Short mmCIF file of C-alpha atoms and ligand atoms in Angstrom, two decimals:
data_model
loop_
_atom_site.label_atom_id
_atom_site.label_comp_id
_atom_site.label_asym_id
_atom_site.label_seq_id
_atom_site.Cartn_x
_atom_site.Cartn_y
_atom_site.Cartn_z
CA MET A 1 -50.77 -18.20 -74.57
CA ARG A 2 -50.57 -16.98 -78.30
CA PHE A 3 -49.53 -14.43 -79.66
CA ASP A 4 -51.09 -11.42 -81.66
CA LEU A 5 -50.85 -10.94 -84.35
CA ARG A 6 -51.90 -7.40 -85.24
CA GLN A 7 -49.04 -5.44 -83.59
CA LEU A 8 -47.39 -6.31 -87.35
CA GLY A 9 -48.29 -5.82 -90.47
CA ARG A 10 -50.12 -1.83 -89.04
CA LYS A 11 -51.31 0.12 -92.10
CA GLY A 12 -49.52 3.51 -92.87
CA SER A 13 -45.12 4.53 -93.05
CA GLY A 14 -42.73 2.28 -91.07
CA THR A 15 -45.26 -0.44 -91.65
CA LEU A 16 -43.55 -3.52 -88.63
CA ARG A 17 -43.36 -7.30 -91.14
CA ASP A 18 -41.04 -9.11 -88.16
CA GLU A 19 -41.31 -9.55 -85.30
CA HIS A 20 -39.47 -11.94 -83.69
CA VAL A 21 -40.84 -13.82 -80.78
CA ASP A 22 -38.57 -15.75 -77.56
CA ARG A 23 -40.13 -17.53 -74.86
CA THR A 24 -39.90 -19.62 -72.05
CA PHE A 25 -42.67 -21.74 -71.03
CA GLN A 26 -42.85 -23.70 -67.85
CA ALA A 27 -44.11 -27.23 -68.42
CA ALA A 28 -47.21 -27.10 -66.36
CA GLU A 29 -48.71 -24.78 -68.29
CA LEU A 30 -48.29 -27.21 -71.50
CA GLN A 31 -49.81 -29.80 -69.42
CA SER A 32 -53.67 -28.08 -70.51
CA GLY A 33 -55.97 -28.49 -74.04
CA ALA A 34 -54.97 -31.15 -77.32
CA ALA A 35 -51.61 -32.70 -74.97
CA ALA A 36 -53.90 -33.49 -72.41
CA ASP A 37 -54.70 -36.44 -74.30
CA GLU A 38 -50.68 -37.11 -75.70
CA ALA A 39 -48.80 -39.92 -74.94
CA TYR A 40 -46.82 -37.48 -73.58
CA ARG A 41 -45.04 -34.89 -71.08
CA VAL A 42 -42.90 -32.46 -70.76
CA VAL A 43 -40.24 -32.17 -68.27
CA ALA A 44 -38.44 -29.39 -68.99
CA PRO A 45 -38.77 -25.54 -69.55
CA VAL A 46 -39.81 -25.14 -73.19
CA HIS A 47 -38.14 -22.36 -74.95
CA LEU A 48 -39.64 -20.96 -77.88
CA VAL A 49 -38.15 -18.88 -80.71
CA MET A 50 -39.13 -17.82 -83.68
CA ASP A 51 -39.02 -14.88 -86.04
CA VAL A 52 -42.52 -14.15 -87.84
CA HIS A 53 -42.74 -12.33 -91.51
CA LYS A 54 -45.70 -11.13 -92.66
CA ASP A 55 -47.16 -11.68 -95.92
CA ALA A 56 -49.81 -10.04 -97.00
CA GLU A 57 -52.52 -12.43 -95.02
CA ALA A 58 -49.63 -14.65 -94.63
CA TYR A 59 -47.27 -14.95 -92.19
CA ARG A 60 -44.22 -17.17 -92.92
CA VAL A 61 -42.73 -18.45 -89.34
CA SER A 62 -39.90 -19.84 -89.02
CA GLY A 63 -38.09 -20.69 -85.32
CA ARG A 64 -36.74 -23.46 -83.28
CA VAL A 65 -38.63 -25.45 -80.07
CA THR A 66 -36.55 -26.97 -77.47
CA THR A 67 -37.58 -28.98 -74.36
CA ARG A 68 -37.42 -32.82 -72.26
CA LEU A 69 -39.95 -35.15 -73.13
CA GLN A 70 -41.07 -38.06 -71.42
CA LEU A 71 -43.09 -41.02 -72.41
CA GLU A 72 -44.00 -43.88 -71.66
CA CYS A 73 -41.83 -47.08 -73.36
CA GLY A 74 -43.60 -49.73 -75.53
CA ARG A 75 -42.02 -52.43 -73.94
CA CYS A 76 -41.11 -52.23 -70.53
CA LEU A 77 -43.94 -49.35 -70.31
CA GLU A 78 -40.92 -47.28 -67.70
CA ALA A 79 -41.81 -44.01 -68.08
CA PHE A 80 -37.32 -42.54 -69.91
CA GLU A 81 -37.07 -39.06 -71.43
CA ILE A 82 -36.09 -37.45 -74.76
CA PRO A 83 -35.09 -34.23 -75.69
CA VAL A 84 -36.20 -32.29 -78.18
CA ASP A 85 -34.91 -29.86 -80.15
CA SER A 86 -37.32 -29.32 -83.37
CA PRO A 87 -36.65 -26.30 -86.25
CA PHE A 88 -40.33 -25.40 -88.26
CA GLU A 89 -40.88 -23.87 -90.94
CA LEU A 90 -44.24 -22.43 -91.00
CA ARG A 91 -47.11 -20.67 -92.91
CA TYR A 92 -50.11 -19.39 -91.55
CA VAL A 93 -53.59 -18.25 -92.76
CA PRO A 94 -56.50 -17.30 -91.83
CA ALA A 95 -58.83 -19.99 -90.87
CA PRO A 96 -61.16 -20.48 -93.57
CA ILE A 97 -64.84 -19.77 -92.36
CA ALA A 98 -66.89 -22.46 -90.89
CA THR A 99 -69.49 -23.82 -92.54
CA GLY A 100 -71.27 -26.30 -90.81
CA SER A 101 -69.81 -29.04 -92.75
CA GLU A 102 -67.50 -31.72 -92.06
CA GLY A 103 -65.08 -33.00 -93.51
CA ASP A 104 -63.40 -29.31 -95.88
CA GLU A 105 -60.18 -29.33 -93.92
CA ARG A 106 -57.33 -30.05 -96.40
CA GLU A 107 -53.85 -30.56 -96.06
CA VAL A 108 -52.06 -27.63 -98.53
CA ASN A 109 -48.71 -28.05 -98.69
CA GLU A 110 -46.41 -24.81 -100.34
CA GLU A 111 -43.24 -24.66 -101.39
CA ASP A 112 -42.74 -28.03 -98.74
CA LEU A 113 -44.11 -25.52 -95.90
CA THR A 114 -46.66 -26.36 -93.47
CA THR A 115 -49.82 -24.52 -93.37
CA ALA A 116 -51.59 -24.04 -90.18
CA TYR A 117 -54.45 -21.31 -89.43
CA TYR A 118 -54.84 -19.00 -87.66
CA ARG A 119 -57.69 -17.13 -85.52
CA GLU A 120 -58.92 -14.54 -84.41
CA GLU A 121 -55.15 -12.15 -85.31
CA SER A 122 -53.75 -14.52 -83.28
CA ILE A 123 -51.09 -18.00 -83.44
CA ASP A 124 -52.36 -20.23 -80.50
CA LEU A 125 -48.99 -20.83 -79.52
CA GLY A 126 -49.44 -23.98 -76.93
CA GLU A 127 -50.95 -25.75 -80.86
CA LEU A 128 -47.76 -24.88 -82.23
CA MET A 129 -45.45 -26.60 -79.42
CA HIS A 130 -47.73 -29.16 -79.08
CA GLU A 131 -47.27 -30.10 -83.12
CA GLN A 132 -43.90 -30.37 -82.69
CA PHE A 133 -43.56 -32.67 -79.85
CA VAL A 134 -45.63 -34.74 -81.42
CA LEU A 135 -43.85 -35.06 -84.51
CA ALA A 136 -40.87 -35.12 -82.89
CA LEU A 137 -42.29 -38.03 -81.02
CA PRO A 138 -40.62 -41.78 -81.98
CA MET A 139 -42.47 -44.10 -83.45
CA LYS A 140 -41.97 -46.42 -81.19
CA PRO A 141 -41.51 -45.59 -78.34
CA LEU A 142 -38.56 -47.33 -76.66
CA CYS A 143 -36.34 -46.22 -73.20
CA SER A 144 -33.73 -48.58 -75.34
CA ASP A 145 -33.35 -50.41 -78.17
CA ALA A 146 -32.50 -53.23 -76.15
CA CYS A 147 -34.91 -52.82 -73.87
CA GLN A 148 -35.91 -57.01 -73.06
CA GLY A 149 -39.92 -55.39 -71.97
CA LEU A 150 -42.02 -57.66 -69.30
CA CYS A 151 -42.48 -61.15 -69.49
CA PRO A 152 -45.08 -61.76 -71.09
CA HIS A 153 -46.84 -64.37 -68.47
CA CYS A 154 -45.68 -62.90 -64.74
CA GLY A 155 -44.76 -59.07 -65.75
CA THR A 156 -41.45 -58.97 -64.57
CA ASN A 157 -39.30 -56.00 -66.54
CA LEU A 158 -36.67 -58.26 -67.62
CA ASN A 159 -34.30 -55.24 -67.69
CA LYS A 160 -34.41 -55.67 -63.87
CA GLY A 161 -34.30 -58.98 -63.32
CA ALA A 162 -35.41 -62.54 -64.64
CA CYS A 163 -38.21 -63.95 -63.49
CA ASP A 164 -39.11 -68.21 -62.60
CA CYS A 165 -40.89 -67.72 -65.77
CA LYS A 166 -40.14 -70.77 -68.47
CA PRO A 167 -38.57 -68.77 -71.91
CA VAL A 168 -40.98 -71.15 -74.78
CA TRP A 169 -43.73 -68.44 -75.27
CA THR A 170 -46.05 -70.48 -77.90
CA ASP A 171 -47.62 -68.70 -80.12
CA PRO A 172 -51.57 -68.43 -79.43
CA ARG A 173 -51.97 -69.09 -83.04
CA LEU A 174 -50.27 -71.67 -83.30
CA GLY A 175 -51.61 -73.88 -80.72
CA ALA A 176 -54.59 -72.89 -83.02
CA LEU A 177 -52.83 -74.02 -86.26
CA GLU A 178 -52.30 -77.23 -83.83
CA GLY A 179 -55.88 -77.93 -83.07
CA LEU A 180 -56.86 -77.66 -86.52
CA LEU A 181 -54.28 -80.43 -88.12
CA LYS A 182 -55.49 -83.04 -85.58
CA GLY A 183 -58.88 -82.01 -86.26
CA ASN A 184 -58.28 -83.14 -89.66
CA LYS A 185 -56.58 -86.30 -88.73
CA GLU A 186 -59.31 -87.80 -86.92
ZN1 LIG B 1 -37.79 -50.85 -71.41
ZN1 LIG B 2 -42.22 -64.28 -66.04
#
């Protein structure tokens, strides 16, 4: 799942400097690598459209990725889906040569363009799409703003029905505080 940059900017007359990419990937193709550890699952084909423009040693890539992701609700733990339709604007520069020392990675922002690295004369499209998905994820994934979550006692999904637990829930920190106050009195 890589885009070969060598087809761009060949020396000689009639140099090709721009390339239009329009590809569709099946969800299963994106479930490996970096994406396998993530809090999302790709559940629809991924449509990637982008233009790659060669600019000396760098490549400007602007495009859009659309698909649907499945997430887990932070309150009730049920799966739900969100649509993704993310435009992106990236600048790819050659990856720095590994020196063996850690902590050399730096984030460079120039003209609001996020800088990414390409290796072996190609762009890793799986990584590109993965990064767009991560950016599209909500801070707090919720199946709905009104999600009732789970009962802290019995685990019943309160969106699906009530349980028999008492609605009063004492914050354990308050309990500890009460104990402390009692201790002081005695
Ligand atoms: Zn929920
Ligand atoms: Zn309950």
